PDB file of N, CA and C in Angstrom:
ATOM      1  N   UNK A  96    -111.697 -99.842 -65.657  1.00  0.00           N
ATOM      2  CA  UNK A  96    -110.684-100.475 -64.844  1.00  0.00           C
ATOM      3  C   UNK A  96    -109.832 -99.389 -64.181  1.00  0.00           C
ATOM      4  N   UNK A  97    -109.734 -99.463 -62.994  1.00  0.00           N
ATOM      5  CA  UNK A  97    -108.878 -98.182 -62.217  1.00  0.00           C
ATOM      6  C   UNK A  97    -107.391 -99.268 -61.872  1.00  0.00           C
ATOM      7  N   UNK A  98    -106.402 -97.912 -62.171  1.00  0.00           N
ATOM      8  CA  UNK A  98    -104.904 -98.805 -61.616  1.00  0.00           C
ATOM      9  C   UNK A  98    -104.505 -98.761 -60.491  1.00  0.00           C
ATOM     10  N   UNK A  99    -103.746 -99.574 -60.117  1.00  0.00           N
ATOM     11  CA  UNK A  99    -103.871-100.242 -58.692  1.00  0.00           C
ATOM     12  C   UNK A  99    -102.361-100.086 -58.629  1.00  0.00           C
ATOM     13  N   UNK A 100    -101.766-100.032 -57.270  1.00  0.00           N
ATOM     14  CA  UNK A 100    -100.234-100.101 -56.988  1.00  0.00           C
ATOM     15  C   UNK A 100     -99.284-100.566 -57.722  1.00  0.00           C
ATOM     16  N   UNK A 101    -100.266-102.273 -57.135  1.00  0.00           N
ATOM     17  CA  UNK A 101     -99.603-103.706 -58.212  1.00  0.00           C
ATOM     18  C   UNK A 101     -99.814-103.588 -59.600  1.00  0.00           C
ATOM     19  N   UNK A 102    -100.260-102.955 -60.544  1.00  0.00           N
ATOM     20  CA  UNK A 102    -100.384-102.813 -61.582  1.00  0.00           C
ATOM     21  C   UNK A 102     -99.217-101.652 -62.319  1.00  0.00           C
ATOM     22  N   UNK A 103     -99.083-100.707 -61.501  1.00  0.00           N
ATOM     23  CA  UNK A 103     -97.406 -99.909 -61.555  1.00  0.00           C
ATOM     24  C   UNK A 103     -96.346-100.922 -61.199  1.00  0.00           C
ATOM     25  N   UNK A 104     -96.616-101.289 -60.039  1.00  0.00           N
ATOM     26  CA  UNK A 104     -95.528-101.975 -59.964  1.00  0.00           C
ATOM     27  C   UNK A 104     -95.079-102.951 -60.661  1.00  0.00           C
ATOM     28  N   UNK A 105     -96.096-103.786 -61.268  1.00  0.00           N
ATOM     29  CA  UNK A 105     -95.723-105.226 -62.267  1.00  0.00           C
ATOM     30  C   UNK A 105     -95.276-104.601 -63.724  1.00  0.00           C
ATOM     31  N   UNK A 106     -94.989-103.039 -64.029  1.00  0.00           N
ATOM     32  CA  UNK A 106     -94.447-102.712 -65.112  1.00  0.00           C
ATOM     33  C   UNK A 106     -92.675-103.126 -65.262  1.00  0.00           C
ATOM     34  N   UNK A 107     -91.925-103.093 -66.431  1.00  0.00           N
ATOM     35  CA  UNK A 107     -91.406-103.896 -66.686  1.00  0.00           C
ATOM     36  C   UNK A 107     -89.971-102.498 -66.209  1.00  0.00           C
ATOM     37  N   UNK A 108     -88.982-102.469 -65.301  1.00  0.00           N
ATOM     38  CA  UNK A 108     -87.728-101.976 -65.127  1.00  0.00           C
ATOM     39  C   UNK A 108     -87.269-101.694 -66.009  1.00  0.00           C
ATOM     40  N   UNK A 109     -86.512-100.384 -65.906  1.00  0.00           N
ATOM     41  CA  UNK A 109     -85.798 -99.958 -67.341  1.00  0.00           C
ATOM     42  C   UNK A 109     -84.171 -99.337 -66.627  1.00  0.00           C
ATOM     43  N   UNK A 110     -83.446 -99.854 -66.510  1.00  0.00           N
ATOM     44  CA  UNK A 110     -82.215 -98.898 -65.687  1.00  0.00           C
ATOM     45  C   UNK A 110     -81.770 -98.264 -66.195  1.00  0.00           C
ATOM     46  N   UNK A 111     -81.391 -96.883 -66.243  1.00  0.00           N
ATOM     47  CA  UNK A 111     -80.067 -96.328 -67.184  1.00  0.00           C
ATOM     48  C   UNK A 111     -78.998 -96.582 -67.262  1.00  0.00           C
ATOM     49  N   UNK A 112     -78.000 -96.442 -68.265  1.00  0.00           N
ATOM     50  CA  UNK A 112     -76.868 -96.636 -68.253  1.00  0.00           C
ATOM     51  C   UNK A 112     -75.547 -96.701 -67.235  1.00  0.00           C
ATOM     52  N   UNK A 113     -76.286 -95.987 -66.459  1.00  0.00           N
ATOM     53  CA  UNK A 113     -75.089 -94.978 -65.521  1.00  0.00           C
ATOM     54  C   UNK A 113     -75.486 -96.119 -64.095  1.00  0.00           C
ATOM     55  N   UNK A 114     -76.555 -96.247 -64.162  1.00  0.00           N
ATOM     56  CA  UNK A 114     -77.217 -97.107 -62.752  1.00  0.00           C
ATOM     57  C   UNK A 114     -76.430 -98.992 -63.327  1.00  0.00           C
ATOM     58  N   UNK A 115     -76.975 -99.052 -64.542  1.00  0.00           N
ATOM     59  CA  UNK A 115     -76.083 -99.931 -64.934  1.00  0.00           C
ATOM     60  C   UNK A 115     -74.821-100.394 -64.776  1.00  0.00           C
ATOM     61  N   UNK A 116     -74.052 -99.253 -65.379  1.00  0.00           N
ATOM     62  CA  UNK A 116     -72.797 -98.872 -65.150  1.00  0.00           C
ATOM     63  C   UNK A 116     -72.099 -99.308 -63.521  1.00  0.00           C
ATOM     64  N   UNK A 117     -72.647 -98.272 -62.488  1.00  0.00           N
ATOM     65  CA  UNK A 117     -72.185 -98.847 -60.875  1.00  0.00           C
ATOM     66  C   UNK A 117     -72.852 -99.882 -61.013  1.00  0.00           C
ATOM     67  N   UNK A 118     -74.142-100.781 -61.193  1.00  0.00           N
ATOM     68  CA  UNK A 118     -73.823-101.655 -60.287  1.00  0.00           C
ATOM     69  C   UNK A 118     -72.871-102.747 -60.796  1.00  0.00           C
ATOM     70  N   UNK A 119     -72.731-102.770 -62.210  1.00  0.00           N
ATOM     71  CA  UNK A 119     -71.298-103.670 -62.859  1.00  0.00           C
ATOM     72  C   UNK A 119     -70.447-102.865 -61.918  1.00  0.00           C
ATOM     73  N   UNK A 120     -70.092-102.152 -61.673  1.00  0.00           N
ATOM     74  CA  UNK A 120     -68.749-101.806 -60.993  1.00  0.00           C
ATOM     75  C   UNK A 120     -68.813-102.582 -59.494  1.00  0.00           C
ATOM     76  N   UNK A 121     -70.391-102.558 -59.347  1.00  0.00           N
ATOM     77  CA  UNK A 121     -70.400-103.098 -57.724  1.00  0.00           C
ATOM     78  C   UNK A 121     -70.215-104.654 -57.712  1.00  0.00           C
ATOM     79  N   UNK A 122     -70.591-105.379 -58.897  1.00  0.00           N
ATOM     80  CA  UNK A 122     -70.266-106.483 -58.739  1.00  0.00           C
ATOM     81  C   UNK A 122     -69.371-106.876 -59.095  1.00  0.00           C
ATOM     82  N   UNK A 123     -68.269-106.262 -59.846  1.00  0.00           N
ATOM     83  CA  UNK A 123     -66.768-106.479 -60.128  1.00  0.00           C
ATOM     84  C   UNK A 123     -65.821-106.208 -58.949  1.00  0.00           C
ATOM     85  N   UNK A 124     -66.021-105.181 -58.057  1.00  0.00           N
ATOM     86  CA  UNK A 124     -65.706-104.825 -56.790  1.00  0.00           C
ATOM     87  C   UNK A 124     -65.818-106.212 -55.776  1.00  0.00           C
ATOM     88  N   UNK A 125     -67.378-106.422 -55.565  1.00  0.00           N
ATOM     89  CA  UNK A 125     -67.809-107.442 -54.629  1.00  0.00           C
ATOM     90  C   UNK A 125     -66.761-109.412 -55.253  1.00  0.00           C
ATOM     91  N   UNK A 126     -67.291-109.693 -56.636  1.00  0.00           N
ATOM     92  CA  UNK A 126     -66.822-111.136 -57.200  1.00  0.00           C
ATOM     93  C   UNK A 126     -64.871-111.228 -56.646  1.00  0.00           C
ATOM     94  N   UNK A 127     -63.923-109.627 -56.765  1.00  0.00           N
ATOM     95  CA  UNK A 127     -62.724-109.625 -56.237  1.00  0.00           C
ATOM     96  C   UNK A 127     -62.964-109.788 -54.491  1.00  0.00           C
ATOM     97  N   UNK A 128     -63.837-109.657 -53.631  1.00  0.00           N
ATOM     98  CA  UNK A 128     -63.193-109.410 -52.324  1.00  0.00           C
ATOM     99  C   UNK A 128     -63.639-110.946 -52.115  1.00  0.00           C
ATOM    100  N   UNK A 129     -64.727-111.617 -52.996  1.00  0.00           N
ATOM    101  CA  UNK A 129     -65.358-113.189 -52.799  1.00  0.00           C
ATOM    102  C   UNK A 129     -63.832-113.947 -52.874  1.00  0.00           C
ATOM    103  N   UNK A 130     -62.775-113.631 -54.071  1.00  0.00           N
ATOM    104  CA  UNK A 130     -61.851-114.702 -54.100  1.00  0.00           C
ATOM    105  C   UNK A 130     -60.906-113.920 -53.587  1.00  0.00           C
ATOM    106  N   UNK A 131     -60.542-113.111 -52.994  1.00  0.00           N
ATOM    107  CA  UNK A 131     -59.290-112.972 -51.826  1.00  0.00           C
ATOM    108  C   UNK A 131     -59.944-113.521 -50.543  1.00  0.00           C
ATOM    109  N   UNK A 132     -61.004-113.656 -50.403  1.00  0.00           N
ATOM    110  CA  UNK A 132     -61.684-114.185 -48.951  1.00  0.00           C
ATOM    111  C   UNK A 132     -61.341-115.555 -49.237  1.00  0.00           C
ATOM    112  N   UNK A 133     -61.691-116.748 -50.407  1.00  0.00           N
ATOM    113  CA  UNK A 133     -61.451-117.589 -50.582  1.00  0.00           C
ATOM    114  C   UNK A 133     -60.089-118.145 -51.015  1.00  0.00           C
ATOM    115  N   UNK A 134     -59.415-117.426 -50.828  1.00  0.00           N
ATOM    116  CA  UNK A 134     -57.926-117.658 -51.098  1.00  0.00           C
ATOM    117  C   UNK A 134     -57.105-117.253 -49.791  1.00  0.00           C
ATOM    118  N   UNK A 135     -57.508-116.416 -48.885  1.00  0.00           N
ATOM    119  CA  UNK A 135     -57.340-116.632 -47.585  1.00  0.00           C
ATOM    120  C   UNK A 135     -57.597-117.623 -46.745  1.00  0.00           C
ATOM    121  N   UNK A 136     -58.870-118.028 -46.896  1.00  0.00           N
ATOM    122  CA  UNK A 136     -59.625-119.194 -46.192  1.00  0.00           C
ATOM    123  C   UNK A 136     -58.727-120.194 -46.368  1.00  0.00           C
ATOM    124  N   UNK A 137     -58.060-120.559 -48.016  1.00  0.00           N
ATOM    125  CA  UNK A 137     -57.172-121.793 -48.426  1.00  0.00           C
ATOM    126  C   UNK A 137     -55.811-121.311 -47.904  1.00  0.00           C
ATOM    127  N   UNK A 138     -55.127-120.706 -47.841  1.00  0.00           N
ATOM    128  CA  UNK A 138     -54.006-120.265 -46.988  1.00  0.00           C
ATOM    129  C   UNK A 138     -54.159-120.905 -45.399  1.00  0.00           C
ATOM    130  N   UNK A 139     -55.096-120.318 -45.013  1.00  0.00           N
ATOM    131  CA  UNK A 139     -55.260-120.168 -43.362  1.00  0.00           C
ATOM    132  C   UNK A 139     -55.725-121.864 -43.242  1.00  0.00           C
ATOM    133  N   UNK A 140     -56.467-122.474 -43.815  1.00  0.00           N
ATOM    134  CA  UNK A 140     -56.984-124.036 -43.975  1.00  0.00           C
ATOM    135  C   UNK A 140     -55.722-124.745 -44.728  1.00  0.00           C
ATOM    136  N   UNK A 141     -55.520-124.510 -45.496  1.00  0.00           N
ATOM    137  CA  UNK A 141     -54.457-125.587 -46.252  1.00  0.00           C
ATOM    138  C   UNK A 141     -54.614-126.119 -47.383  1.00  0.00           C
TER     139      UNK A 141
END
């Protein structure tokens, strides 16, 4: 059996800590600008 692209590729992700790490930071960053946008929107709407 010879390995094939898709056969690397369908191996299973492993992130490190640190890659981990930002992207929790990126989505703690991003979930705050979601509810000042939505708390503007209710200001500016009513």
């Amino acid at each position: 059996m010879t390995i094939t692209n898709h056969d690397v590729l369908a191996g299973e992700f492993v992130a490190t800590s640190a890659l981990a790490a930002d992207l929790q930071a990126v989505l703690v960053g991003l979930l705050d600008v979601q509810n000042q946008a939505k708390q503007a929107h209710w200001t500016v709407v009513g």
